[in-house]
Each structure stands twice: as structure tokens, then as C-alpha cells.
Amino acid sequence: MIIAIQLLVLLLIALSTVLVVGVPVVLASPGQWEQSKGLIYTGAGLWTGLVIVTSLVNSLVV
Amino acid sequence: MINWQVIAQLVSLGVIVLVGPAVIILLSLKRGNL
């Protein structure tokens, strides 16, 4: 079960890094927002879900 | 014996330090609104 938390946290860190770079680039590139806003919203939803799932799994273990 | 914790800390610091300028470089390459 601990390995599950570690994998979830690793995934969260990786996705956070991608979003930290990707969101400002998409927002400041001309015409890119209309093209990629679905991807950004999906990434943000996935990130929120990961935070909630990680907290639930963590509360089951510790 | 290799101190893996310190290596991971340095790698993490490197990622955090490089991510900021990466945004600027990507935007300049894409001719974004800097």
C-alpha cells in the first residue's frame, strides 16, 4: 500500500511539473488557448483528483 | 556508499530551478506574449 502512495505522489509531482511549464506557455502563446484549453482543463481536473485520491489512500495507511 | 537522498535533492532542486527559465525560453521560441 505504501508503494501506491509513493507512485501517486510521483505522478502528482510529474503532472505538477508539466502543468507549471505548460499552463503559462499555453496562456501566453497566440491562439494556443482556444486550441489547448480542453487539455489544460483535463490536466487540472486530473491534478485535483490525484490530490484527493492521494489524501484518501494516505489516510488509509498512516 | 552513494548518498542517494542528496542526489535526489539536487535533482529536485535542478528541476525547480530550470522550470522557470524553461517557460521563458519556450515562449520566446513560440513567439508568445512575453
Coordinates of C-alpha atoms in Angstrom, one line a residue:
Chain A
M1 CA 0.0 0.0 0.0
I2 CA 2.9 2.3 0.7
I3 CA 4.1 1.7 -2.9
A4 CA 0.7 3.0 -4.1
I5 CA 1.2 6.3 -2.2
Q6 CA 4.7 6.6 -3.5
L7 CA 3.5 6.1 -7.1
L8 CA 0.6 8.6 -6.6
V9 CA 3.0 11.2 -5.2
L10 CA 5.5 10.6 -8.0
L11 CA 2.6 11.0 -10.5
L12 CA 1.5 14.2 -8.8
I13 CA 4.9 15.7 -8.9
A14 CA 5.4 14.8 -12.6
L15 CA 2.0 16.3 -13.5
S16 CA 2.6 19.4 -11.4
T17 CA 5.9 20.0 -13.2
V18 CA 4.2 19.6 -16.6
L19 CA 1.4 21.9 -15.6
V20 CA 3.8 24.5 -14.1
V21 CA 5.5 24.8 -17.5
G22 CA 2.5 24.1 -19.8
V23 CA -0.1 26.5 -18.4
P24 CA 1.8 29.8 -18.7
V25 CA 3.1 28.8 -22.2
V26 CA -0.4 27.9 -23.4
L27 CA -1.8 31.1 -21.9
A28 CA 0.8 33.4 -23.4
S29 CA 1.1 31.8 -26.9
P30 CA -1.1 33.5 -29.5
G31 CA -4.1 31.4 -30.5
Q32 CA -3.0 28.5 -28.3
W33 CA -5.5 28.8 -25.6
E34 CA -8.5 28.1 -27.8
Q35 CA -6.7 25.1 -29.2
S36 CA -5.5 23.6 -25.9
K37 CA -7.9 24.7 -23.2
G38 CA -9.5 21.3 -23.1
L39 CA -6.1 19.7 -22.4
I40 CA -5.4 22.2 -19.6
Y41 CA -8.8 21.7 -18.0
T42 CA -8.3 17.9 -18.2
G43 CA -4.9 18.3 -16.6
A44 CA -6.2 20.5 -13.8
G45 CA -9.0 18.0 -13.2
L46 CA -6.6 15.1 -13.1
W47 CA -4.3 17.0 -10.7
T48 CA -7.2 17.8 -8.3
G49 CA -8.3 14.2 -8.5
L50 CA -4.8 13.0 -7.7
V51 CA -4.6 15.2 -4.7
I52 CA -7.9 13.8 -3.3
V53 CA -7.1 10.2 -4.1
T54 CA -3.6 10.6 -2.6
S55 CA -5.1 12.0 0.6
L56 CA -7.6 9.2 0.8
V57 CA -5.0 6.5 0.3
N58 CA -2.7 8.2 2.7
S59 CA -5.4 8.3 5.4
L60 CA -5.9 4.5 4.9
V61 CA -2.2 3.7 5.5
V62 CA -0.8 6.1 8.1
Chain B
M1 CA 28.5 4.3 -0.5
I2 CA 26.4 6.8 -2.5
N3 CA 24.2 9.2 -0.7
W4 CA 21.1 8.8 -2.8
Q5 CA 19.0 11.2 -0.8
V6 CA 21.4 14.1 -1.5
I7 CA 21.5 13.2 -5.2
A8 CA 17.6 13.2 -5.3
Q9 CA 17.6 16.5 -3.5
L10 CA 20.0 18.0 -6.0
V11 CA 18.0 16.6 -9.0
S12 CA 14.8 18.1 -7.5
L13 CA 16.5 21.5 -6.9
G14 CA 17.7 21.4 -10.5
V15 CA 14.2 20.7 -11.9
I16 CA 12.7 23.5 -9.8
V17 CA 15.5 26.0 -10.8
L18 CA 15.3 25.1 -14.5
V19 CA 11.5 25.0 -14.9
G20 CA 11.2 28.8 -14.6
P21 CA 13.6 29.8 -17.4
A22 CA 12.1 26.9 -19.5
V23 CA 8.8 28.8 -19.6
I24 CA 10.6 31.9 -20.9
I25 CA 12.6 30.0 -23.5
L26 CA 9.5 28.1 -24.7
L27 CA 7.6 31.4 -25.0
S28 CA 10.3 33.1 -26.9
L29 CA 10.6 30.1 -29.3
K30 CA 6.9 30.2 -29.9
R31 CA 6.9 34.0 -30.2
G32 CA 4.4 34.2 -27.4
N33 CA 3.3 37.3 -25.4
L34 CA 6.4 37.8 -23.2

